[in-house]
CSV table of C-alpha atoms and ligand atoms in Angstrom, one decimal:
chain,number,residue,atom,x,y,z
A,32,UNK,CA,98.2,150.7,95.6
A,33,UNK,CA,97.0,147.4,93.6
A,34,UNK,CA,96.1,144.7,95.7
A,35,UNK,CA,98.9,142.3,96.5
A,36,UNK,CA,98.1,138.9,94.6
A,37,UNK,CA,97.8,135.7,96.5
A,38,UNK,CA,101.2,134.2,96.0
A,39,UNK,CA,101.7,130.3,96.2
A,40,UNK,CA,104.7,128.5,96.9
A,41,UNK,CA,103.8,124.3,95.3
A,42,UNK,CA,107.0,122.0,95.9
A,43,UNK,CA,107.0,119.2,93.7
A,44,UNK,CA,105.1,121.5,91.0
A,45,UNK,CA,106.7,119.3,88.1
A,46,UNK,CA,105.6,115.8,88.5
A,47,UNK,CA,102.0,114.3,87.9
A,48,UNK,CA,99.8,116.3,90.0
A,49,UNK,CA,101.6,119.5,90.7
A,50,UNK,CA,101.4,120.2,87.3
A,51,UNK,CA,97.9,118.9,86.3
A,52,UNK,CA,97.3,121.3,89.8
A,53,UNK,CA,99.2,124.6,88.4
A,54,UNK,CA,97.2,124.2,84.6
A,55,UNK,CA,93.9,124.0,87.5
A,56,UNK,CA,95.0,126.8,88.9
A,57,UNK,CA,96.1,129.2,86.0
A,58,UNK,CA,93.0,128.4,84.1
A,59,UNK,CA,90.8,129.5,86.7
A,60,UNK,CA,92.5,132.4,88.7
A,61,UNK,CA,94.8,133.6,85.6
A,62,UNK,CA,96.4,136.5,86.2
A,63,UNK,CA,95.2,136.8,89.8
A,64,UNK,CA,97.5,134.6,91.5
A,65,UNK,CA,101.4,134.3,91.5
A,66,UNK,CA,102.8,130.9,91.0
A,67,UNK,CA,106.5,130.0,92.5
A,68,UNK,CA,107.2,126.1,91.3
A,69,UNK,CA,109.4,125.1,93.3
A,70,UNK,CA,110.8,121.7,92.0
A,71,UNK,CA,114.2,119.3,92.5
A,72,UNK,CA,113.7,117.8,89.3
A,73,UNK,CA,114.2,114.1,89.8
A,74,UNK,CA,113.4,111.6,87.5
A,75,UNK,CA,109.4,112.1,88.0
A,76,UNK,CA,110.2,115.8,87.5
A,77,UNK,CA,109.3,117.3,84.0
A,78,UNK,CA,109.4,121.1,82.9
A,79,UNK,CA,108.3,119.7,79.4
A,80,UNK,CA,104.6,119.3,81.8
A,81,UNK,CA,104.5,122.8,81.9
A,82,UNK,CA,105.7,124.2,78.6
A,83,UNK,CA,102.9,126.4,78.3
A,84,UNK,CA,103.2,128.1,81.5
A,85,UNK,CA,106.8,128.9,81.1
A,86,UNK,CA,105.8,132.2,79.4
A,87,UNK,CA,103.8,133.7,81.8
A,88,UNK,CA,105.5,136.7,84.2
A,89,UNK,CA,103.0,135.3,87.3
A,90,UNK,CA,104.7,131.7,86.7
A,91,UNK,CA,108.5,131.2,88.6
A,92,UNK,CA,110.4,128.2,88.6
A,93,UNK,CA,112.8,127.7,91.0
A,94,UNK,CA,114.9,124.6,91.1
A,95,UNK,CA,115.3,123.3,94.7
A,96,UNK,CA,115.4,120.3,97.2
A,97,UNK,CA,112.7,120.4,100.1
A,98,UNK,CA,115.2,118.8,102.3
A,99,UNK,CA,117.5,121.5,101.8
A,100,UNK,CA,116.4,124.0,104.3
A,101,UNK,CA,119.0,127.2,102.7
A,102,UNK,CA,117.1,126.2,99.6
A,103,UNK,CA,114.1,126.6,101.0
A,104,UNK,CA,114.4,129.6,103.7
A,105,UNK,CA,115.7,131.7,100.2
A,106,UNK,CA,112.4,131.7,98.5
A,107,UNK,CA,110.8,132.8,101.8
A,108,UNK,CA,113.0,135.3,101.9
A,109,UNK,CA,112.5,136.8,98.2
A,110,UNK,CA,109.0,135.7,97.9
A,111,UNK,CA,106.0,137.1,100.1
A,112,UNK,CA,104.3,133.4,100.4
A,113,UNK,CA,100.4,133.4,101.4
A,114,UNK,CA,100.0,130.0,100.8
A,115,UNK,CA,102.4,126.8,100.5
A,116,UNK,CA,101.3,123.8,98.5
A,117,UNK,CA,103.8,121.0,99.5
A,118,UNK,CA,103.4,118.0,96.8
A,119,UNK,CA,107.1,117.4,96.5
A,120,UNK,CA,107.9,113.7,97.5
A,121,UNK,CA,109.1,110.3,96.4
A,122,UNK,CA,106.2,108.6,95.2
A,123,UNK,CA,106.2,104.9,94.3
A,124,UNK,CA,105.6,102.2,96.2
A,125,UNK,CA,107.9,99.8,93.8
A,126,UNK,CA,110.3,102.3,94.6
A,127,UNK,CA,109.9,102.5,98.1
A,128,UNK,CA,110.1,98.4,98.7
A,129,UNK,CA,113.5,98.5,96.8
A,130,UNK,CA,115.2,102.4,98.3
A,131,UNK,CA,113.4,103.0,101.4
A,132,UNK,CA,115.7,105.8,102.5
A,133,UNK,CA,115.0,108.2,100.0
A,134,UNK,CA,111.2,108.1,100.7
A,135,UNK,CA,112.4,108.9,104.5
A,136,UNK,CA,114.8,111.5,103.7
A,137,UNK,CA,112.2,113.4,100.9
A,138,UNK,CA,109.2,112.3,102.7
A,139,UNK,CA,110.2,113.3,106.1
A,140,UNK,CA,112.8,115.3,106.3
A,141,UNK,CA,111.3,117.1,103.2
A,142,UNK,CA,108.2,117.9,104.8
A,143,UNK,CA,110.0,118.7,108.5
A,144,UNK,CA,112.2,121.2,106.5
A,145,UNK,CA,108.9,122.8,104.8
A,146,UNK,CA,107.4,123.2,108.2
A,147,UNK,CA,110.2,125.0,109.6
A,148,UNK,CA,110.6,127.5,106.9
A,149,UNK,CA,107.5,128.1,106.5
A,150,UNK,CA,106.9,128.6,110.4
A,151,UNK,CA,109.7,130.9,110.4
A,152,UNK,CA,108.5,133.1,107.6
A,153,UNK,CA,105.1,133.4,108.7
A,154,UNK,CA,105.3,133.5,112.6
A,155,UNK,CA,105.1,136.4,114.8
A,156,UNK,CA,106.9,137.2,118.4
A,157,UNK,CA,103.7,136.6,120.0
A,158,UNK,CA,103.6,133.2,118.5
A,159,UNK,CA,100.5,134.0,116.1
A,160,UNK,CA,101.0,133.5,112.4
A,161,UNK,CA,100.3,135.8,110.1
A,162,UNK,CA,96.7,136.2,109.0
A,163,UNK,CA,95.3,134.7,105.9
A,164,UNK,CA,98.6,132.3,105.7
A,165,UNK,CA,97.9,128.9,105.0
A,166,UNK,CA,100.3,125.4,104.6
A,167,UNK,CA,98.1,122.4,102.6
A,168,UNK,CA,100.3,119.0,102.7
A,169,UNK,CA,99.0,116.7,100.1
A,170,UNK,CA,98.5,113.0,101.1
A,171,UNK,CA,97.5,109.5,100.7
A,172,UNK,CA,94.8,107.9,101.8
A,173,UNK,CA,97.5,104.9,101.7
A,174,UNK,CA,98.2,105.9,105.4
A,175,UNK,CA,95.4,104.1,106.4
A,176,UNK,CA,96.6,100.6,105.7
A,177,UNK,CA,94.6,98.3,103.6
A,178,UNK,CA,90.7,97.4,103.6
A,179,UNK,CA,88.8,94.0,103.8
A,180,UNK,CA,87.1,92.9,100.2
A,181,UNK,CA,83.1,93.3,101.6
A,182,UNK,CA,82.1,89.4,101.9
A,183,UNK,CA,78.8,88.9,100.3
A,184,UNK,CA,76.1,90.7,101.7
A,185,UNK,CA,78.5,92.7,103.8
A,186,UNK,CA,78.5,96.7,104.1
A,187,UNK,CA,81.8,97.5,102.5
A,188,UNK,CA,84.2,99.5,104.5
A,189,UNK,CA,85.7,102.6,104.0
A,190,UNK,CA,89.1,105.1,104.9
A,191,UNK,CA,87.4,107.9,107.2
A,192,UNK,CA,89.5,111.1,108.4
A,193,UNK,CA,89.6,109.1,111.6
A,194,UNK,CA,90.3,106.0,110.6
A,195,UNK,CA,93.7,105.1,112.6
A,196,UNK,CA,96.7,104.8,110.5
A,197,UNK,CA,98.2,101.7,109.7
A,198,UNK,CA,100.7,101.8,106.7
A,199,UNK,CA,102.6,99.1,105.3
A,200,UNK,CA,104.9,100.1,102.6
A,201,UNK,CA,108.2,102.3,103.0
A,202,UNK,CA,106.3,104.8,101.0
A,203,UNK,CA,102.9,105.3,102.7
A,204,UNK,CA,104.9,104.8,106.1
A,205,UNK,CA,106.4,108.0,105.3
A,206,UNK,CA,103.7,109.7,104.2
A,207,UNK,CA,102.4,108.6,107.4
A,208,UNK,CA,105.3,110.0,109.3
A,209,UNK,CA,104.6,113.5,107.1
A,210,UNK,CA,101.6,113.6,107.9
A,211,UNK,CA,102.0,113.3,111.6
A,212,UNK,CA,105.0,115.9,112.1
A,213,UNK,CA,101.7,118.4,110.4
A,214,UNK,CA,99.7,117.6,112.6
A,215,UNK,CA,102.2,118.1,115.7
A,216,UNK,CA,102.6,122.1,114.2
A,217,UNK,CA,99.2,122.5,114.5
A,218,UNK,CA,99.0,121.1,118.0
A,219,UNK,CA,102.1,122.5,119.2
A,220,UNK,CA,102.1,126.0,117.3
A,221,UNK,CA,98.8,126.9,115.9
A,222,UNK,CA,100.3,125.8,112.5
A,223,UNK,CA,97.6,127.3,109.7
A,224,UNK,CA,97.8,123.5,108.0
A,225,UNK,CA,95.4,121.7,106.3
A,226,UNK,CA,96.2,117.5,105.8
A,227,UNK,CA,94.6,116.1,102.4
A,228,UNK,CA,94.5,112.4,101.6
A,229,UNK,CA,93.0,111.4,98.4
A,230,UNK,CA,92.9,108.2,96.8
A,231,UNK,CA,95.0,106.9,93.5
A,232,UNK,CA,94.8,110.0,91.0
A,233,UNK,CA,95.1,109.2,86.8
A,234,UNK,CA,95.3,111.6,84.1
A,235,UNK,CA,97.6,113.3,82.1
A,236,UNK,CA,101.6,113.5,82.6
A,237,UNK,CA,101.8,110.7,84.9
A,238,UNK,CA,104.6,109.0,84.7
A,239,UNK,CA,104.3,105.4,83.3
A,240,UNK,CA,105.8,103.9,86.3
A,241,UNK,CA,102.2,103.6,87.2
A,242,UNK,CA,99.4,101.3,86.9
A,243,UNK,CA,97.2,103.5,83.7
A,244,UNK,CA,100.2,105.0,82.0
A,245,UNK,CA,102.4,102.0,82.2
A,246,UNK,CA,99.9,99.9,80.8
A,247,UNK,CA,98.8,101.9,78.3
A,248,UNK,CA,102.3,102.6,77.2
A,249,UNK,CA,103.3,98.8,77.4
A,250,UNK,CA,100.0,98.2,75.0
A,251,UNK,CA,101.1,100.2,72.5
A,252,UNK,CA,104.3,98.9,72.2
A,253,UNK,CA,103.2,95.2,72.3
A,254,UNK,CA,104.4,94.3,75.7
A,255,UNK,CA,103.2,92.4,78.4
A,256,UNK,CA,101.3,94.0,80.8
A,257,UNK,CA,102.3,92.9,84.1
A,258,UNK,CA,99.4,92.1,86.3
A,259,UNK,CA,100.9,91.7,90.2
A,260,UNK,CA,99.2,88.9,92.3
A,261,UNK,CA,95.7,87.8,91.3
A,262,UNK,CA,94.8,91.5,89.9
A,263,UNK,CA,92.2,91.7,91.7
A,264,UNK,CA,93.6,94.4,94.3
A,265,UNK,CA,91.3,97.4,94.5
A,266,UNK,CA,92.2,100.7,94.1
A,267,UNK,CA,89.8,103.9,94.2
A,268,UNK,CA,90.5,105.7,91.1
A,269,UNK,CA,90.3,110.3,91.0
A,270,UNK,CA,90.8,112.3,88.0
A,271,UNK,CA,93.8,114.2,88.8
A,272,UNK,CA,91.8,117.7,87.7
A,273,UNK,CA,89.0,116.5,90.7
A,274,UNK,CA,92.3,116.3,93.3
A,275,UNK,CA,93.5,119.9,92.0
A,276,UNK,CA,89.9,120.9,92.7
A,277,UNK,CA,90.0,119.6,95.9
A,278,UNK,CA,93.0,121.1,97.2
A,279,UNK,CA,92.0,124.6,96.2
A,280,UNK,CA,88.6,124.3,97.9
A,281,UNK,CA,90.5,122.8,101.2
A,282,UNK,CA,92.8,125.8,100.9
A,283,UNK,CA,89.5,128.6,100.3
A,284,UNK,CA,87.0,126.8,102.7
A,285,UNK,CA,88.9,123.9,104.6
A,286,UNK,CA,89.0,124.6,108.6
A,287,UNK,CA,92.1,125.3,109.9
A,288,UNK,CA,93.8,122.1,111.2
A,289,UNK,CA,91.2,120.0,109.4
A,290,UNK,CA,92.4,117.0,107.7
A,291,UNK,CA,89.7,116.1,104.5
A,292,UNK,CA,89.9,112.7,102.9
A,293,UNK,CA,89.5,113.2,98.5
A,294,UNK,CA,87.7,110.2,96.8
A,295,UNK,CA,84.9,109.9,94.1
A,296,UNK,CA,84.1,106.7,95.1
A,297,UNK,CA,85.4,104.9,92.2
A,298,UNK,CA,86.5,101.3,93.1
A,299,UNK,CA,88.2,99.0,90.4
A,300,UNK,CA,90.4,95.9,90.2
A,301,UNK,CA,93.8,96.6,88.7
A,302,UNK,CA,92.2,93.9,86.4
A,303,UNK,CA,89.6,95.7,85.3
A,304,UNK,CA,91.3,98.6,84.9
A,305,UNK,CA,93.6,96.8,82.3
A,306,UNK,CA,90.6,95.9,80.4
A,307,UNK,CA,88.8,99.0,80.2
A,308,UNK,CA,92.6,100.4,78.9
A,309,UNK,CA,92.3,97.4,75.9
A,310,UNK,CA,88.7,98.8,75.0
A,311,UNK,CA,89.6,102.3,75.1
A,312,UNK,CA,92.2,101.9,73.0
A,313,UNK,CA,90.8,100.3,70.1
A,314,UNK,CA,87.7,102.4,70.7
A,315,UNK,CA,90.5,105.5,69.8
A,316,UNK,CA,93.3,104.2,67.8
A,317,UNK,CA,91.7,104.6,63.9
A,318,UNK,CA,92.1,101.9,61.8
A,319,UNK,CA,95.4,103.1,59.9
A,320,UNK,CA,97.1,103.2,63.3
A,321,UNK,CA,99.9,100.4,63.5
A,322,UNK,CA,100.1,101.0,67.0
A,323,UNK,CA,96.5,99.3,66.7
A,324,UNK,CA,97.7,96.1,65.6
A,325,UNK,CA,99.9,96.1,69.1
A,326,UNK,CA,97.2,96.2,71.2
A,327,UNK,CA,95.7,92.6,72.6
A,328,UNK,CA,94.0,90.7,75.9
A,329,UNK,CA,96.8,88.0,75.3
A,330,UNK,CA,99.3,90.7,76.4
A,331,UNK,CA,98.2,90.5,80.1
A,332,UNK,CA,100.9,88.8,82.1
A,333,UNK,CA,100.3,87.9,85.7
A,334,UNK,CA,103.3,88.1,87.6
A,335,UNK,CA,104.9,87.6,91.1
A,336,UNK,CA,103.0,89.8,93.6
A,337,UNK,CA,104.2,93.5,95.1
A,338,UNK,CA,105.7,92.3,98.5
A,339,UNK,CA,103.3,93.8,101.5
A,340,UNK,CA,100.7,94.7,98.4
A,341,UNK,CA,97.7,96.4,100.0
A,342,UNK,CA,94.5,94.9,99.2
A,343,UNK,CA,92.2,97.3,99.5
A,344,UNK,CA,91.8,101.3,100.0
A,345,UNK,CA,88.3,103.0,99.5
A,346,UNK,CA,87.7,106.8,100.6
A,347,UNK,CA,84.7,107.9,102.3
A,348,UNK,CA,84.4,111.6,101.1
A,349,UNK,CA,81.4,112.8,103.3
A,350,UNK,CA,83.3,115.0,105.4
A,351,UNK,CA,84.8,117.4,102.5
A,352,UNK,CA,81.1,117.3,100.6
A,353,UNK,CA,79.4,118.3,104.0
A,354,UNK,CA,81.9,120.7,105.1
A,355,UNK,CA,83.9,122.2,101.9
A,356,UNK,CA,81.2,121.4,99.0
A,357,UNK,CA,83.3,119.3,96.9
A,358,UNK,CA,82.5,116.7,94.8
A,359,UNK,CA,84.4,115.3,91.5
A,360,UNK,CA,83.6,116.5,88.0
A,361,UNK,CA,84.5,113.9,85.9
A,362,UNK,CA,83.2,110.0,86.0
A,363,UNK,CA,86.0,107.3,85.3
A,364,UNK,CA,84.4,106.7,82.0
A,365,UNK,CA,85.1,110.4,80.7
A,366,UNK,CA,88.3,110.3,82.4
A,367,UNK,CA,90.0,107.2,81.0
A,368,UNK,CA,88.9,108.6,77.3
A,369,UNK,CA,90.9,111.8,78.1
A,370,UNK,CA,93.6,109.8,80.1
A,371,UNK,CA,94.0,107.2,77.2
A,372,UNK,CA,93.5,110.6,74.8
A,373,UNK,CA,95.9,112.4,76.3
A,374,UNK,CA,98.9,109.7,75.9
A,375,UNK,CA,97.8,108.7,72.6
A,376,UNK,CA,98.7,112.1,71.6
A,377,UNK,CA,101.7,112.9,73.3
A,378,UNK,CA,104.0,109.7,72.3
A,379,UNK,CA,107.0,112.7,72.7
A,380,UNK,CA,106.1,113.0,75.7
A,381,UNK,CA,106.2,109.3,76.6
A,382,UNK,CA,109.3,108.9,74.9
A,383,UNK,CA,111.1,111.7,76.3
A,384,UNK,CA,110.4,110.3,79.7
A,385,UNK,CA,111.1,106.7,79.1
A,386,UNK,CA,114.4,106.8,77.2
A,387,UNK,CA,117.4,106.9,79.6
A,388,UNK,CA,116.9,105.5,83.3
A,389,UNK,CA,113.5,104.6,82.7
A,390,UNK,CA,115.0,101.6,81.0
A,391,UNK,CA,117.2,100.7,83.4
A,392,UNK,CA,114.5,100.8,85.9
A,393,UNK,CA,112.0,98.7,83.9
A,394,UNK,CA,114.8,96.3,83.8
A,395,UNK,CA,115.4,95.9,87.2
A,396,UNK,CA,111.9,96.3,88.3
A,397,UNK,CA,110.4,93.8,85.6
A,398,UNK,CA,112.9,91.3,84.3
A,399,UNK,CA,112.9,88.8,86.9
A,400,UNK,CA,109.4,88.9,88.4
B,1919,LIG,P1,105.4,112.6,91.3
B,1919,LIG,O1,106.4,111.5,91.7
B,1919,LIG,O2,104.8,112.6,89.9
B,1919,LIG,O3,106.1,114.0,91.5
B,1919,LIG,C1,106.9,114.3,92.6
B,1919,LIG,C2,107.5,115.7,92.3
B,1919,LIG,O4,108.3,116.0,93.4
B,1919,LIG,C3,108.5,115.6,91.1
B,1919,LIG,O5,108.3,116.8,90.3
B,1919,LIG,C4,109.9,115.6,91.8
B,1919,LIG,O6,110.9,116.2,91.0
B,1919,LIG,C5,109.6,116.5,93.0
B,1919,LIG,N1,110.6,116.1,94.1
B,1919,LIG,C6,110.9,114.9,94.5
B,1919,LIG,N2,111.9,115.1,95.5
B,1919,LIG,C7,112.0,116.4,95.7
B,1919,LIG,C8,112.8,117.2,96.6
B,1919,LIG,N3,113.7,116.6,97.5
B,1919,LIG,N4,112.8,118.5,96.5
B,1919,LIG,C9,111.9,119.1,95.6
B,1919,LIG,N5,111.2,118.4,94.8
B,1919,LIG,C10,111.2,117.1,94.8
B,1919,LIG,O7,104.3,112.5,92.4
B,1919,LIG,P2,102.7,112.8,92.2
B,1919,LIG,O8,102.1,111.5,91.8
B,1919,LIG,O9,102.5,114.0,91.5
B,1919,LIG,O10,102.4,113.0,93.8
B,1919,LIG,C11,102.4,114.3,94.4
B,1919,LIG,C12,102.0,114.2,95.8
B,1919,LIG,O11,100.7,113.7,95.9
B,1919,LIG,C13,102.9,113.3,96.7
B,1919,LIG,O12,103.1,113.9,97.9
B,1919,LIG,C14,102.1,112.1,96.8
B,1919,LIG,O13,102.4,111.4,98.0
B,1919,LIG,C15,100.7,112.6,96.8
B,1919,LIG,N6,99.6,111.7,96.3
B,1919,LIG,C16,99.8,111.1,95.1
B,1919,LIG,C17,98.7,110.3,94.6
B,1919,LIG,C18,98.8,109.6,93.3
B,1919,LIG,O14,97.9,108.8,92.9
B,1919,LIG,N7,99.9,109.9,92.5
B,1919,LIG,C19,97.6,110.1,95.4
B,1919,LIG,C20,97.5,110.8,96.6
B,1919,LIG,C21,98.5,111.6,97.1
B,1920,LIG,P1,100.3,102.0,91.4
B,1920,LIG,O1,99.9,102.7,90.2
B,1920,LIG,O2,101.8,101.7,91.6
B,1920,LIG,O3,99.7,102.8,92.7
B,1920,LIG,P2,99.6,102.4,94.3
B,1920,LIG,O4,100.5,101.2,94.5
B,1920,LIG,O5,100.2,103.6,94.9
B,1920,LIG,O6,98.2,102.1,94.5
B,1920,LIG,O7,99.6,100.6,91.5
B,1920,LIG,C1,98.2,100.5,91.4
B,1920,LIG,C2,97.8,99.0,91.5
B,1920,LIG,O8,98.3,98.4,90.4
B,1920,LIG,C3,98.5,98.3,92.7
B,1920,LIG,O9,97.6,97.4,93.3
B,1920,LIG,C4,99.6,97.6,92.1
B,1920,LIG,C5,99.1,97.3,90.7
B,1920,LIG,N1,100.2,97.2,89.6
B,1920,LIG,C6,100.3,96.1,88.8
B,1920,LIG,O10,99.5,95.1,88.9
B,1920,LIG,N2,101.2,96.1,87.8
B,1920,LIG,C7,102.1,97.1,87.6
B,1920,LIG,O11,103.0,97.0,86.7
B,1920,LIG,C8,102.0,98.3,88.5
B,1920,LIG,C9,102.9,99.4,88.3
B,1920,LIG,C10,101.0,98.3,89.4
C-alpha cells in the first residue's frame, strides 16, 4: 500500500496568511501533502486568493465556523488529520476597539472548539495521542504588550518567548486568551501543540484594512493616507512567505509544547513605512500610468490616534534560529518591491475586495477621525 500523505487541516486558509501559507506549502511539498481549507468566509475571507489551487484533487475546501464545534468534529470525522494549522481568527485591532465580542467569540471560543475536536480525534483511552499528530496555533507577538522606544545610548528591548504577557487591545487580549487555553492542553493533556508568535506580516492578498495595503491602495487613488498619532509607532515588519516558512519548520523540527517567537528583525515607523510606499511606487508605476499622477507626500494626513495604540513591539528570534534553523529569506527592501508589485498588478483584486462593506467600513472607521 502507498504511503498515506500527511494531511493538514488550516482554519482560516482564506485570508492573508493562510493563503500566502497554502501557495508555501503546495509549491514545496506538491503532490505530497493533502490540503483541507477550512474557512468561514467573512469579510477578510477570499477564495479569489486561491484561484489556482482550486484545481488540484490534494486541495479541499470546506466552508465552516471554528466556533461551531458539529462543523468542526465533521471534518475530523471524514478526514484522517496529522496536522492542524489553526489561523482562523478576527484580526484587526480597529476592529477589535469598535466589536470586541466577535474577537472573543472567534478568538476564544474558536480556538477552545479547535482544541476539543482535535483532542477528541486524536486521543487515545490511555490518554496518549496519537503519534506523529501535531496542533500549531498561530499568534502574535502583540500578546506581549507594548515596548519602550531605546533612549539614546540605551540597549533596545525586545519580545522573548518568556516575556510575560501584557496585552492591551480587545484583539491581542484574545489572542492572549488563545494562546493560554493551548498552553493549558499541553499542561493538562499532553496536547502535541506548538504556540507561534510572529511580528506584523506584509505581502500579497492582505487586505487593505491594514497599514501597507491600505496605504498603498489610498495612494493610488489620491487619498489621504491617514497617519494615527505622531507615526512614529514602531512595528517589526515579516514577509508573509518568511511566517509560512516558519510555521512549517516549527511543525517539522519545533519541540513539542515549545512556543517560538517569528521576527526578522525589521523595525520601522508607520512613517517610514509610508514613505518607502511613495518611493516604491513611482520607482514602479511607468510613466504612462495615470495612477502615477495620484501618487504624492502631500497626501499624508495625520490623524486622531488608535485609542490604547501600542508603541512598540520588536521580536527577538534567537530561540527558533538556535533551535529550529530558521531565519527569513527575504529583506524588507525586496519585499516591499514585491508587496507594492503584487497590488499594482492585481487592481481586480483590490477592487473586488473593497467594493461593498469595505466602504461602509472606511466610512465609519475614517470619516470622523
Ligand atoms: P485575516 O483576517 O486575513 O484572515 C482570517 C481568516 O479567518 C479569514 O479567511 C476568515 O474568513 C477566517 N475566519 C474568521 N472567522 C472564522 C471562523 N469563525 N471560522 C472559520 N474561519 C474564520 O487574518 P491574517 O492576517 O491572515 O491572520 C491569520 C492569523 O495569524 C490570525 O490568527 C492572526 O492573529 C495571526 N497573525 C497575524 C499577523 C499579521 O500581521 N496579519 C501577525 C501575527 C499573527
Ligand atoms: P495595522 O496594520 O493595523 O497592524 P497592528 O495594529 O496589528 O500592528 O497597523 C500597523 C501600524 O500602523 C499601527 O501602529 C497603526 C498604524 N496605522 C495607521 O497609522 N494608519 C492606518 O490607517 C492604519 C490601518 C494603521
Amino acid at each position: 500500500m502507498a504511503d498515506k500523505k500527511r494531511t493538514y487541516l488550516v482554519t482560516g486558509g482564506a485570508g492573508f496568511i493562510g493563503s500566502n501559507y497554502i501557495h508555501y506549502m503546495f509549491d514545496k511539498y506538491d503532490d505530497q501533502i493533502i490540503i483541507i481549507n477550512f474557512d468561514k468566509l467573512t469579510y477578510a475571507g477570499n477564495l479569489a486568493n486561491l484561484s489556482d489551487v482550486e484545481g488540484r484533487d490534494n486541495y479541499i475546501f470546506v466552508k465552516g465556523d471554528v466556533t461551531d464545534r458539529k462543523d468542526v468534529s465533521s471534518v475530523f470525522e471524514k478526514y484522517d488529520i496529522d496536522r492542524v494549522v489553526h489561523f482562523a481568527a478576527e484580526s484587526h485591532v480597529d476592529r477589535s476597539i469598535v466589536d470586541p465580542e466577535i474577537f472573543v467569540r472567534t478568538n476564544v471560543l474558536g480556538t477552545a472548539t479547535m482544541l476539543n475536536c482535535t483532542r477528541d480525534a486524536w486521543q487515545q483511552e490511555d490518554g496518549s495521542f496519537i503519534e506523529g499528530k501535531r496542533f500549531l496555533h498561530v499568534s502574535t507577538d502583540e500578546v506581549y504588550g507594548s515596548l519602550q522606544e531605546p533612549k539614546e545610548g540605551e540597549e533596545p528591548s525586545y519580545f522573548y518567548e518568556t516575556t510575560p504577557y501584557d496585552p492591551h487591545s480587545p484583539y491581542s487580549a484574545s489572542k492572549a486568551s488563545s494562546d493560554f487555553i493551548v498552553k493549558a492542553y499541553i499542561d493538562t493533556y499532553g496536547f502535541p501543540a506548538n504556540i507561534t508568535n510572529c511580528s506584523n506580516n506584509y505581502g500579497a492578498y492582505q487586505f487593505p484594512e491594514k497599514l501597507i495595503p491600505l496605504m498603498i491602495h489610498n495612494a493610488l487613488e489620491g487619498k489621504a493616507l491617514p497617519v494615527y498619532g505622531d507615526g512614529k509607532n514602531v512595528r517589526d515588519w515579516l514577509y508573509v512567505m518568511d511566517h509560512a516558512k516558519g510555521i512549517d519548520m516549527v511543525m517539522e523540527k519545533g519541540k513539542l509544547g515549545e512556543t517560538y517567537n517569528i521576527g526578522g528583525h525589521n523595525e520601522r515607523q508607520n512613517i517610514q513605512i509610508i514613505h518607502t510606499i511613495l518611493d516604491t511606487l513611482m520607482e514602479l508605476l511607468p510613466p504612462e500610468d495615470t495612477r502615477r499622477m495620484n501618487v504624492s507626500k502631500d497626501l499624508i494626513t495625520y490623524v486622531t490616534d488608535r485609542l490604547g495604540h501600542d508603541r512598540r513591539y520588536a521580536i527577538a528570534p534567537d530561540k527558533i534560529k538556535s533551535e529550529v534553523g530558521w531565519e527569513p529569506d527575504t529583506c524588507f527592501e525586496d519585499g516591499i518591491r514585491l508587496t507594492v508589485k503584487w497590488y499594482l498588478e492585481n487592481e481586480d483584486w483590490v477592487n473586488n475586495v473593497t467594493s461593498g462593506d469595505y466602504q461602509k467600513y472606511y466610512e465609519e472607521m475614517y470619516s470622523n477621525r
